[in-house]
PDB file of C-alpha atoms in Angstrom:
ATOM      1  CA  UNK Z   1    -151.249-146.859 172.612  1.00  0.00           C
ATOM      2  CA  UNK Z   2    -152.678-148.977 175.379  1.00  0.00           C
ATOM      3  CA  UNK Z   3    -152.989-152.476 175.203  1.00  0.00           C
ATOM      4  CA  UNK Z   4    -152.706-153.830 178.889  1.00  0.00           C
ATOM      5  CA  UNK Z   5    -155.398-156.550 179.897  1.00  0.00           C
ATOM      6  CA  UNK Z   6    -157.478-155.978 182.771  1.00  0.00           C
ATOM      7  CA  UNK Z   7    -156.372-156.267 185.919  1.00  0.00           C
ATOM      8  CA  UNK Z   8    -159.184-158.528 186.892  1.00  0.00           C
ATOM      9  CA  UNK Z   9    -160.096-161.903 184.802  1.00  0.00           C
ATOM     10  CA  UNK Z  10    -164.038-161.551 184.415  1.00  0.00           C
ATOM     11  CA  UNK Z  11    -165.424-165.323 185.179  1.00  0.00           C
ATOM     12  CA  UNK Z  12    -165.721-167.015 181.715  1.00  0.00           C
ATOM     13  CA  UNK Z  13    -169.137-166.577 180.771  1.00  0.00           C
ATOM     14  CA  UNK Z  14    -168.069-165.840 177.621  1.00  0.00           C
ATOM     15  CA  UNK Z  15    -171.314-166.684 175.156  1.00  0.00           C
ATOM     16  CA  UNK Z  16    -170.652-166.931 171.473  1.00  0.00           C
ATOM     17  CA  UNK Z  17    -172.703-165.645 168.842  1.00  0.00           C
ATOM     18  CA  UNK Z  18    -172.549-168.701 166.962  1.00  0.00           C
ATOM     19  CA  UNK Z  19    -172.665-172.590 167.991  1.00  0.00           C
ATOM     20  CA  UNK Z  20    -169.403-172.682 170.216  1.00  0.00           C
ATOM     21  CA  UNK Z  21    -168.690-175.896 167.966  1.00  0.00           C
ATOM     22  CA  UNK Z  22    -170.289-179.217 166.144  1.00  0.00           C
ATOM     23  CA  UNK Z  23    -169.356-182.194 167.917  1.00  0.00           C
ATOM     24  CA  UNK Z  24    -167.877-183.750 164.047  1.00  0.00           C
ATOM     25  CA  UNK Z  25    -165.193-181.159 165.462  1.00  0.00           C
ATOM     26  CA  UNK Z  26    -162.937-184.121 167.108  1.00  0.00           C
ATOM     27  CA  UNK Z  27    -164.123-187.070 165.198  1.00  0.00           C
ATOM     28  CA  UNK Z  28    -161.807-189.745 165.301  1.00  0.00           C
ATOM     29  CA  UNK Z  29    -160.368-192.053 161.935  1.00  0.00           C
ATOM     30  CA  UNK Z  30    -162.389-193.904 159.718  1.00  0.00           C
ATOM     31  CA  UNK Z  31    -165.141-191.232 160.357  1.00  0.00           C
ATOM     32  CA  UNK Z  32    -166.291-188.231 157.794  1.00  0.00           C
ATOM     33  CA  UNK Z  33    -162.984-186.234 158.342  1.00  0.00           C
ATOM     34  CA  UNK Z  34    -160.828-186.750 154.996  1.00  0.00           C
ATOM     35  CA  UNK Z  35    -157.272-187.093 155.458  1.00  0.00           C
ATOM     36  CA  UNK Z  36    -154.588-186.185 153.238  1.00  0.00           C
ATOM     37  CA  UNK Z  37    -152.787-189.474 151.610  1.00  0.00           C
ATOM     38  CA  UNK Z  38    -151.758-191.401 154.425  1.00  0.00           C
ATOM     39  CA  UNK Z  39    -147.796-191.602 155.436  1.00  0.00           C
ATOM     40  CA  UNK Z  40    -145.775-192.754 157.985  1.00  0.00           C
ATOM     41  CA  UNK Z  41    -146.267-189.456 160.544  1.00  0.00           C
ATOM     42  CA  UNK Z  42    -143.364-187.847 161.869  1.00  0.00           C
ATOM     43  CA  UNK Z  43    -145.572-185.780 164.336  1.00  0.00           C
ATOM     44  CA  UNK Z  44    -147.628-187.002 166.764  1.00  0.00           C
ATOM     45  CA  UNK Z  45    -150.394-183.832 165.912  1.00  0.00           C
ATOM     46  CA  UNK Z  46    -150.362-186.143 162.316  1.00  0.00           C
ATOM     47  CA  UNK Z  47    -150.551-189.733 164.100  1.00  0.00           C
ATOM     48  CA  UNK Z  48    -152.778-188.094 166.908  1.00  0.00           C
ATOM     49  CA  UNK Z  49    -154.973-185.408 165.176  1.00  0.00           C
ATOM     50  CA  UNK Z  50    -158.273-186.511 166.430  1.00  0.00           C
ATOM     51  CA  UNK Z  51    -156.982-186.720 170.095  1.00  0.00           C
ATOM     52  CA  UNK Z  52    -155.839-183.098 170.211  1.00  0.00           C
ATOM     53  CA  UNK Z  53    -158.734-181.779 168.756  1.00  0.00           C
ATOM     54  CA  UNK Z  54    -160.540-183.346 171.743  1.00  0.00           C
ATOM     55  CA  UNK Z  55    -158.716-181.969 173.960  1.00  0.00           C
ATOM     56  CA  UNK Z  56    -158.580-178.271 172.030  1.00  0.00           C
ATOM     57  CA  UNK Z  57    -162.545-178.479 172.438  1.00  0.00           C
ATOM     58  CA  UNK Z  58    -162.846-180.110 175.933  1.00  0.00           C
ATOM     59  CA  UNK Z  59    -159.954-179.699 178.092  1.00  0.00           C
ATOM     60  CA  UNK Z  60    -157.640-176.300 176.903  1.00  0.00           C
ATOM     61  CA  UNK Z  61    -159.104-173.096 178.346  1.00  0.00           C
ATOM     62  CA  UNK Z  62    -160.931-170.825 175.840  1.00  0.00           C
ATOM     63  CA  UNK Z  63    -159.471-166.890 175.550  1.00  0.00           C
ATOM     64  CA  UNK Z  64    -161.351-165.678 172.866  1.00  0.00           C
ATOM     65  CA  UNK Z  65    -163.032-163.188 175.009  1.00  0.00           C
ATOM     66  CA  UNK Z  66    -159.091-162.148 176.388  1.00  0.00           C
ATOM     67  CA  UNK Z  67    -158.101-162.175 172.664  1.00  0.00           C
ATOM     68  CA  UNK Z  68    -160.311-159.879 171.391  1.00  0.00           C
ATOM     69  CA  UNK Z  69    -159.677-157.595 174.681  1.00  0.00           C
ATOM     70  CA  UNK Z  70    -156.842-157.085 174.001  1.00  0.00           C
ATOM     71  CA  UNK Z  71    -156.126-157.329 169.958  1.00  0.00           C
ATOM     72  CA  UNK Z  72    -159.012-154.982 168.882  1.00  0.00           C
ATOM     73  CA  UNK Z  73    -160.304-151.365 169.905  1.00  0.00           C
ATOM     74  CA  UNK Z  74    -163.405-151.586 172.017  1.00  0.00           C
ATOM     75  CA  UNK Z  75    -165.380-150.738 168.563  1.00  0.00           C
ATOM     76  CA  UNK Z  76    -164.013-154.072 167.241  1.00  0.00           C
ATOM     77  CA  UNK Z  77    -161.135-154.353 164.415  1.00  0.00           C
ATOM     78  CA  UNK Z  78    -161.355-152.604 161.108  1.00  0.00           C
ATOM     79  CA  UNK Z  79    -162.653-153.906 158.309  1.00  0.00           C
ATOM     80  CA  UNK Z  80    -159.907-156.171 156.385  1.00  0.00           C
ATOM     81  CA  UNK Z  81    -158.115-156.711 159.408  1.00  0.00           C
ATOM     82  CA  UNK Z  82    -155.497-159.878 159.284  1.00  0.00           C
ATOM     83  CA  UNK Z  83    -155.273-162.349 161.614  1.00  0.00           C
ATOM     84  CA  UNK Z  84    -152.722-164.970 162.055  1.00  0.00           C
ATOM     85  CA  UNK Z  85    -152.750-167.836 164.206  1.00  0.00           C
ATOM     86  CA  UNK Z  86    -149.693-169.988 164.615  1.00  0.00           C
ATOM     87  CA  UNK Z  87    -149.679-173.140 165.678  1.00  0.00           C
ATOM     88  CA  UNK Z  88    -153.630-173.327 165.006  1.00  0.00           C
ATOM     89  CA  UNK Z  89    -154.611-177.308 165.280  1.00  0.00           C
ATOM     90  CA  UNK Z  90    -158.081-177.442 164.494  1.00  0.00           C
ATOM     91  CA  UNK Z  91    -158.465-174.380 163.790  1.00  0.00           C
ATOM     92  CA  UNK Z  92    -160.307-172.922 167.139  1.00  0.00           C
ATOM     93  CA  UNK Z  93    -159.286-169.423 167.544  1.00  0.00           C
ATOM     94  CA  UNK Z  94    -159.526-168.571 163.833  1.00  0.00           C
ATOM     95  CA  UNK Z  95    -163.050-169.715 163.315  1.00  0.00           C
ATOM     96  CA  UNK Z  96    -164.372-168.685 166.523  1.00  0.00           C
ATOM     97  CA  UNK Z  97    -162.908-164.933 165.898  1.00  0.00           C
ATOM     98  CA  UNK Z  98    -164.091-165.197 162.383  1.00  0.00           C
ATOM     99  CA  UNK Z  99    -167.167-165.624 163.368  1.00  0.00           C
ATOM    100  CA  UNK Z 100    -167.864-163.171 165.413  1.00  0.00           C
ATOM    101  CA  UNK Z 101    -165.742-160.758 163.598  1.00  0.00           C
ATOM    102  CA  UNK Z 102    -167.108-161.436 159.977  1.00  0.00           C
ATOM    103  CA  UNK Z 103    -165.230-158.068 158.584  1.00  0.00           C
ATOM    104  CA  UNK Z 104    -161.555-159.669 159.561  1.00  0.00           C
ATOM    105  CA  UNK Z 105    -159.510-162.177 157.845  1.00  0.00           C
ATOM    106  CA  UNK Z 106    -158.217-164.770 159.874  1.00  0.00           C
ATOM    107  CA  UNK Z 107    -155.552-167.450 158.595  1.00  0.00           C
ATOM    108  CA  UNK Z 108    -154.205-170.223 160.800  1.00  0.00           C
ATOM    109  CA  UNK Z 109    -151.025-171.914 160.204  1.00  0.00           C
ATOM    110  CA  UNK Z 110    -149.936-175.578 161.467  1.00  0.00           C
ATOM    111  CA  UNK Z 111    -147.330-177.933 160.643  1.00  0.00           C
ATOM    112  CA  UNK Z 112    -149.815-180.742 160.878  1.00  0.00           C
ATOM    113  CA  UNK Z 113    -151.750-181.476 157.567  1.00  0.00           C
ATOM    114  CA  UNK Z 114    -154.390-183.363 159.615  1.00  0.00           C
ATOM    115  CA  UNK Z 115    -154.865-180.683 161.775  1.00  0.00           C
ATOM    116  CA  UNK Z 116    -155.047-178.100 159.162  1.00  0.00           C
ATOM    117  CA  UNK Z 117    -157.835-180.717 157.524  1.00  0.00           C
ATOM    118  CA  UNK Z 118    -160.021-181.112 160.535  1.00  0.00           C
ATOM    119  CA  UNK Z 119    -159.543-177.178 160.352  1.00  0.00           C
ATOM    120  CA  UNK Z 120    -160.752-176.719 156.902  1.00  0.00           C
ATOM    121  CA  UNK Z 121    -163.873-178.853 157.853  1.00  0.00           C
ATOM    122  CA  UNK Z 122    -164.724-176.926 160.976  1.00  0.00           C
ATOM    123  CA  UNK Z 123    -164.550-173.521 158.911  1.00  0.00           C
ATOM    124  CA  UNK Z 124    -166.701-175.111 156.097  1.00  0.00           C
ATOM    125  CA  UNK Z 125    -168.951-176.648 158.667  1.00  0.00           C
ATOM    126  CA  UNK Z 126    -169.717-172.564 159.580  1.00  0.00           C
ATOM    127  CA  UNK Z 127    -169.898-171.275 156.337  1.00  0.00           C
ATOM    128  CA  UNK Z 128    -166.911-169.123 157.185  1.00  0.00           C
ATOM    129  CA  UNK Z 129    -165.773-167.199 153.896  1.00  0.00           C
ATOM    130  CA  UNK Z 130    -162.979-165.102 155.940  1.00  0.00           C
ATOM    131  CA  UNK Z 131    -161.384-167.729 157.663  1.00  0.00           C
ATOM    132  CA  UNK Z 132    -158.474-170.245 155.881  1.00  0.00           C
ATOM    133  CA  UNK Z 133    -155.915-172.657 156.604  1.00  0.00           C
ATOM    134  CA  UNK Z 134    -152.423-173.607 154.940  1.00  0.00           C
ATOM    135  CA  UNK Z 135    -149.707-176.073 156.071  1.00  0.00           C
ATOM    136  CA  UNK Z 136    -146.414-173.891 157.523  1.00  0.00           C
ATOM    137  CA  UNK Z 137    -143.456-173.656 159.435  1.00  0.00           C
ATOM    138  CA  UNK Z 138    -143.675-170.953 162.564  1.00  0.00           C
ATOM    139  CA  UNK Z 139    -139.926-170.991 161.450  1.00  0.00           C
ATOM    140  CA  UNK Z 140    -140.406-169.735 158.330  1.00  0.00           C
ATOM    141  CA  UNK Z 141    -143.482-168.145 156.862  1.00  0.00           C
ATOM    142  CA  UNK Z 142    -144.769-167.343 154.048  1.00  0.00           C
ATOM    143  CA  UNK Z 143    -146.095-163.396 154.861  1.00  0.00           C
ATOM    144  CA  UNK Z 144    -144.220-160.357 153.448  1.00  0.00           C
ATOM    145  CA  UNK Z 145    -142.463-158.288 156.333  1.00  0.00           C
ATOM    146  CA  UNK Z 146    -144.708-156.117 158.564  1.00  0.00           C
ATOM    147  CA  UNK Z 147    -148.445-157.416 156.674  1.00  0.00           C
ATOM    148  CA  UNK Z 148    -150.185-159.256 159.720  1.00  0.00           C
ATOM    149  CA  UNK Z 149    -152.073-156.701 162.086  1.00  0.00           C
ATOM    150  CA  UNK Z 150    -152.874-159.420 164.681  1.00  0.00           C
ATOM    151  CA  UNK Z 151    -151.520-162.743 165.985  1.00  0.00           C
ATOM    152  CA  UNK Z 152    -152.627-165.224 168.097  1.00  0.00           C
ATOM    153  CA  UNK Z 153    -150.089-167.931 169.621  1.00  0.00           C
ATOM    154  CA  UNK Z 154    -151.926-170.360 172.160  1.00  0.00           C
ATOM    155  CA  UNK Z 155    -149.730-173.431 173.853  1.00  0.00           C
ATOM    156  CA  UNK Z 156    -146.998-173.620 170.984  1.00  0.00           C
ATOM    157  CA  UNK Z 157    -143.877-172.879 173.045  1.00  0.00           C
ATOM    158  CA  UNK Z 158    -144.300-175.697 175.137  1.00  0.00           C
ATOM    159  CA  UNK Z 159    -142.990-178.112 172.342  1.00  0.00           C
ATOM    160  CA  UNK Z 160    -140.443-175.768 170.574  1.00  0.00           C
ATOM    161  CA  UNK Z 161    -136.953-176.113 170.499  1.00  0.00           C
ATOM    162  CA  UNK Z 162    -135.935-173.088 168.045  1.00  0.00           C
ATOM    163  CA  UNK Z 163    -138.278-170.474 170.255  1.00  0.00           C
ATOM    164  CA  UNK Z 164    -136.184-166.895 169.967  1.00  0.00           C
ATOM    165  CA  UNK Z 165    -136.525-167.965 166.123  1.00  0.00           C
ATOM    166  CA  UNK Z 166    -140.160-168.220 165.620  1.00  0.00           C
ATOM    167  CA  UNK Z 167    -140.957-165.104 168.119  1.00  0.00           C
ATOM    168  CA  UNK Z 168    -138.668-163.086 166.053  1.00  0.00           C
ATOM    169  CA  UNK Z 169    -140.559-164.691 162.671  1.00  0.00           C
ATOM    170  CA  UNK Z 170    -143.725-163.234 164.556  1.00  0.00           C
ATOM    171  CA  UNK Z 171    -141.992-159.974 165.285  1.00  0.00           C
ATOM    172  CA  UNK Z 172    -140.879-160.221 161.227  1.00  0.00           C
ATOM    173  CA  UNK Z 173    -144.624-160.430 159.844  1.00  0.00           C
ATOM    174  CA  UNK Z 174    -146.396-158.093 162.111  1.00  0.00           C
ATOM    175  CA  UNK Z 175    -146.888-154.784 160.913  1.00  0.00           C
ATOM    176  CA  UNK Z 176    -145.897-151.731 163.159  1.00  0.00           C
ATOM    177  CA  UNK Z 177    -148.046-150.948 165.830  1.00  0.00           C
ATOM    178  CA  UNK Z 178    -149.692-154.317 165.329  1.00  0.00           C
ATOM    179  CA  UNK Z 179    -150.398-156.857 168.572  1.00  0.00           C
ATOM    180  CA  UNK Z 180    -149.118-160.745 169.444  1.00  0.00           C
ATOM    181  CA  UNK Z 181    -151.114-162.524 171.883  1.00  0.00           C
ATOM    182  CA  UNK Z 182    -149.408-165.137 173.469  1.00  0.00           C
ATOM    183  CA  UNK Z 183    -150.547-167.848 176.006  1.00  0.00           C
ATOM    184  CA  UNK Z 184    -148.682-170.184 177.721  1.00  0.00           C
ATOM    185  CA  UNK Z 185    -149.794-173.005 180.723  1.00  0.00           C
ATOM    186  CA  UNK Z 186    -147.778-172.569 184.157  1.00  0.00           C
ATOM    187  CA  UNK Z 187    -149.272-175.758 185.381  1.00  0.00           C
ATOM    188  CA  UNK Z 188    -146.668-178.422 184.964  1.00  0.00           C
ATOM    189  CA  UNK Z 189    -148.600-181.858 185.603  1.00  0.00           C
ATOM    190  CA  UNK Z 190    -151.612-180.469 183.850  1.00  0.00           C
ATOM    191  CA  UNK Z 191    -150.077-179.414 180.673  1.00  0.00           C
ATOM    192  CA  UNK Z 192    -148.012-182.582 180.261  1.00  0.00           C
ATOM    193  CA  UNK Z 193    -150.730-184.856 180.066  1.00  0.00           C
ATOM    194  CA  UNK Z 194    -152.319-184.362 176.390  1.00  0.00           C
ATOM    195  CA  UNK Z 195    -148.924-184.527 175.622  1.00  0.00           C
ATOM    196  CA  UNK Z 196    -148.256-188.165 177.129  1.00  0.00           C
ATOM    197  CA  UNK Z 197    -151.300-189.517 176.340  1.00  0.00           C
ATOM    198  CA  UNK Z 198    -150.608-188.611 172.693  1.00  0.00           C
ATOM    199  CA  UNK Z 199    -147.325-190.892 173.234  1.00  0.00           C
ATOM    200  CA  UNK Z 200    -149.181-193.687 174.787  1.00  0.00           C
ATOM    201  CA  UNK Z 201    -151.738-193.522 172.297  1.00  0.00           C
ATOM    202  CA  UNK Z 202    -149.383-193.625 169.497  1.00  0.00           C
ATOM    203  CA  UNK Z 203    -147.762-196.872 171.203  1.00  0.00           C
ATOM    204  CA  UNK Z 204    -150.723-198.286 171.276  1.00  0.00           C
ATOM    205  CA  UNK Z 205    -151.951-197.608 167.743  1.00  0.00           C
ATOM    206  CA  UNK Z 206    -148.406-197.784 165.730  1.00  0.00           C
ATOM    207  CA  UNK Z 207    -146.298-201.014 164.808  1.00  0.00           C
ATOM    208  CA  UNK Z 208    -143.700-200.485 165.956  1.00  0.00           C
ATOM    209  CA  UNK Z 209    -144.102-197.151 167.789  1.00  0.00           C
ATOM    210  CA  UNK Z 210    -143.464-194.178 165.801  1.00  0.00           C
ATOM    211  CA  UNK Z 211    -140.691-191.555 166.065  1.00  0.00           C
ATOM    212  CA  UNK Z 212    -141.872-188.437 166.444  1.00  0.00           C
ATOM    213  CA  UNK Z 213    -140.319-185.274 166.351  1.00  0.00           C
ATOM    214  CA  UNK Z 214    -142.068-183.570 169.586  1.00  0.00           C
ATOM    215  CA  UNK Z 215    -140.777-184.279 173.093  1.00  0.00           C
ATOM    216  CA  UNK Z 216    -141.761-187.078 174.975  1.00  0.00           C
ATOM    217  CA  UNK Z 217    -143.293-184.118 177.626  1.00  0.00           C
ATOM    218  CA  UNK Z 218    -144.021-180.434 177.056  1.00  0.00           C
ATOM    219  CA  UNK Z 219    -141.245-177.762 178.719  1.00  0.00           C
ATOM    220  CA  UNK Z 220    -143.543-175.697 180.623  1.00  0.00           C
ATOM    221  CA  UNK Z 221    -141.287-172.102 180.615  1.00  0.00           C
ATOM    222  CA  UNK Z 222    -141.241-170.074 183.862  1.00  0.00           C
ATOM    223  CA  UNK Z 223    -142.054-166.959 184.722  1.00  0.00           C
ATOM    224  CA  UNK Z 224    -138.277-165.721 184.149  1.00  0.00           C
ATOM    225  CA  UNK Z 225    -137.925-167.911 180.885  1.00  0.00           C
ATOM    226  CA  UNK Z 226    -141.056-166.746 179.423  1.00  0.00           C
ATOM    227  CA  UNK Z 227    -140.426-163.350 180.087  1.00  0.00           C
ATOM    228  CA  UNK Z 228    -136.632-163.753 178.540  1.00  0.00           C
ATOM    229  CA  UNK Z 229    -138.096-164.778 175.575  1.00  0.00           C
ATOM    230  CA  UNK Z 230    -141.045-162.236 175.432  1.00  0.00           C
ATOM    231  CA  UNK Z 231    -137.797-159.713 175.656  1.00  0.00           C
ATOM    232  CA  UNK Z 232    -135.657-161.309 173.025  1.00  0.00           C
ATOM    233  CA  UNK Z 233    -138.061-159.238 170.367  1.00  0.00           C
ATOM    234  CA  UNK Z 234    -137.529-155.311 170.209  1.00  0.00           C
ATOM    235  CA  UNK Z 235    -141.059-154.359 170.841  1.00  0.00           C
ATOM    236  CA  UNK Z 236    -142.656-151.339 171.638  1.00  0.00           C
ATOM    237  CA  UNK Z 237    -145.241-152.263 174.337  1.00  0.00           C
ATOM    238  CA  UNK Z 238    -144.920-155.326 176.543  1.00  0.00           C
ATOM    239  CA  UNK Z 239    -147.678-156.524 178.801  1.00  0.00           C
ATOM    240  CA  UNK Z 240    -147.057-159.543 180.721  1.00  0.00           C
ATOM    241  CA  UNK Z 241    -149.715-161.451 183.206  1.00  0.00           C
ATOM    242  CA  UNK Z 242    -150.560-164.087 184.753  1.00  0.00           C
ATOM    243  CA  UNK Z 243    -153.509-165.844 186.550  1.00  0.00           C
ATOM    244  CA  UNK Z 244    -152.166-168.883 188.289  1.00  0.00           C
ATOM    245  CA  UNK Z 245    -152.821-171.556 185.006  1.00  0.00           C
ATOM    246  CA  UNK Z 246    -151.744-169.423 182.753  1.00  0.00           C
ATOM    247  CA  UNK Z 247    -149.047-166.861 181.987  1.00  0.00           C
ATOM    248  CA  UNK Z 248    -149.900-164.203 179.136  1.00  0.00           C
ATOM    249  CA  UNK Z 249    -148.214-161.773 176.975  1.00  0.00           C
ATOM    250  CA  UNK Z 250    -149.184-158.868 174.885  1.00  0.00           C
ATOM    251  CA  UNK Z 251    -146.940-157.686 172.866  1.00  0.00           C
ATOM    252  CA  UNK Z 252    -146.742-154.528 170.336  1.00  0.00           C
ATOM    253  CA  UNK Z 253    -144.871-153.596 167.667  1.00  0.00           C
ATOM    254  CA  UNK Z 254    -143.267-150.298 167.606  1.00  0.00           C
ATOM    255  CA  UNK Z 255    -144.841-148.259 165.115  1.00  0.00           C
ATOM    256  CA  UNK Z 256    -141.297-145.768 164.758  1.00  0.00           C
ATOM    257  CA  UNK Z 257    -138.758-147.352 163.858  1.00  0.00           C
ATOM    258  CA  UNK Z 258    -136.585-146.153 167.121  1.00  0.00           C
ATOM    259  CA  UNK Z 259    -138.726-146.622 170.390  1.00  0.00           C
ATOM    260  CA  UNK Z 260    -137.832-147.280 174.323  1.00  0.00           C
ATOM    261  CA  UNK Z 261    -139.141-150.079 175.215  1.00  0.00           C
ATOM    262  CA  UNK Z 262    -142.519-149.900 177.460  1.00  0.00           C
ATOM    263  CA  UNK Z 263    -142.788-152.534 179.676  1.00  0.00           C
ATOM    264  CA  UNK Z 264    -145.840-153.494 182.158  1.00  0.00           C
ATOM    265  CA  UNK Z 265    -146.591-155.790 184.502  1.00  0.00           C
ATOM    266  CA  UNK Z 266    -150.254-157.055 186.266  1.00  0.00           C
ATOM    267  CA  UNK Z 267    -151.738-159.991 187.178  1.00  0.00           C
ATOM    268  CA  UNK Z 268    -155.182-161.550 186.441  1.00  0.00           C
ATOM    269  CA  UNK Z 269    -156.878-162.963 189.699  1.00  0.00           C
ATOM    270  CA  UNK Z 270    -158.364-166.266 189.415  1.00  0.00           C
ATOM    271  CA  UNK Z 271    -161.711-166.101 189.145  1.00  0.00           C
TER     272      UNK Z 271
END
């Protein structure tokens, strides 16, 4: 099966068939988003939730039109198709493919109970039946062996440690001949910014400052350690691009259980 992207990045005219978003999307504290019981936060994405939800809306590229490219047939997925996406935040990917694709399910995962709050709001916001959230572990989840048909991964690897380990959970929970896409900045100064601003804010905001578990600046991989890692996993099909920002990888599961190992290469052009 074919799953490369196109050689060519269209320019992002994308146009949803929905309202892209409600602007209650990346309210800050003390507003109308309900928190669950407050604790000291070990994460910044806890301490910080409303300031990476700003920048998930304003600043982060969107790829839904790339996503669905590249994860569903050019008729659109099957009905009851499963979606995961890992490392969700607010929840942008799953409700915006939710919407569009009402005959999917799509479930996004975060370690940050805020996050997965705010995400919970935005999908009730949109009336979205086939679209949830639940507080996880990329390390460790929950799904039975080869039951996902689709995952999305946008940005997470810049802040993991254990990354071999939650590619090959990914690799674990996708069924055979199902498809990871997986986005991750190139741009150094640009992606490390949310990232220290969330530290400065949280200096500014805790007494004393907090300790968080994320580094104090986000490990932006390059092109030979991202593609290391993309080959860690034994999949069957293994796309990897590039468009100066951004570098991408589509991967697929081998649907026999003994397959060589297809591997191509392309790049996107800026646009």
């Amino acid at each position: 099966m074919d799953c490369r992207l196109s050689g060519t990045r269209p320019k992002r005219k994308f146009q949803p068939t929905g309202p892209r978003m409600d602007s209650s999307d990346c309210e800050m504290p003390g507003r109308t988003i309900t928190h669950p019981p407050a604790h000291p936060p070990d994460s910044l994405f806890e301490a910080c939730s409303w300031f990476y939800a700003l920048c998930r809306e304003y600043l982060f590229r969107d790829h839904t039109q790339e996503i669905a490219r590249v994860l569903f047939s050019p008729n659109g997925p099957a009905a009851g198709t499963r979606l995961l996406e890992l490392g969700c935040g607010p929840g942008f990917y799953a409700c915006r493919l939710s919407q569009e694709y009402p005959q999917i399910h799509t479930t996004g995962v975060d370690l940050s109970r805020r996050l997965i709050a705010r995400a919970k709001t935005r999908a009730a916001r949109r009336s979205l039946q086939n679209c949830t959230f639940s507080h996880g572990d990329a390390n460790s989840l929950p799904d039975d062996s080869d039951s996902i048909d689709a995952i999305v991964v946008s940005r997470l690897f810049l802040i993991l440690q254990n990354r071999e380990a939650v590619l090959s959970e990914i690799f674990r929970v996708l069924k055979p001949g199902g498809r990871c896409f997986i986005a991750e900045p190139t741009s150094g100064f640009r992606t490390r910014i949310p990232l220290s601003c969330m530290w400065l804010l949280s200096k500014l905001t805790s007494t004393p400052a907090g300790k968080y578990r994320e580094p104090r600046q986000a490990d932006v991989m390059t092109p030979p350690d991202f593609s290391a890692l993309i080959h860690s996993q034994p999949w069957g099909v293994v796309d990897l691009q590039s468009d100066g920002w951004y570098q991408y990888a589509v991967c697929q599961k081998a649907s026999a259980a003994v397959s060589t190992q297809q591997v191509q290469h392309a790049d996107w052009s800026a646009a």
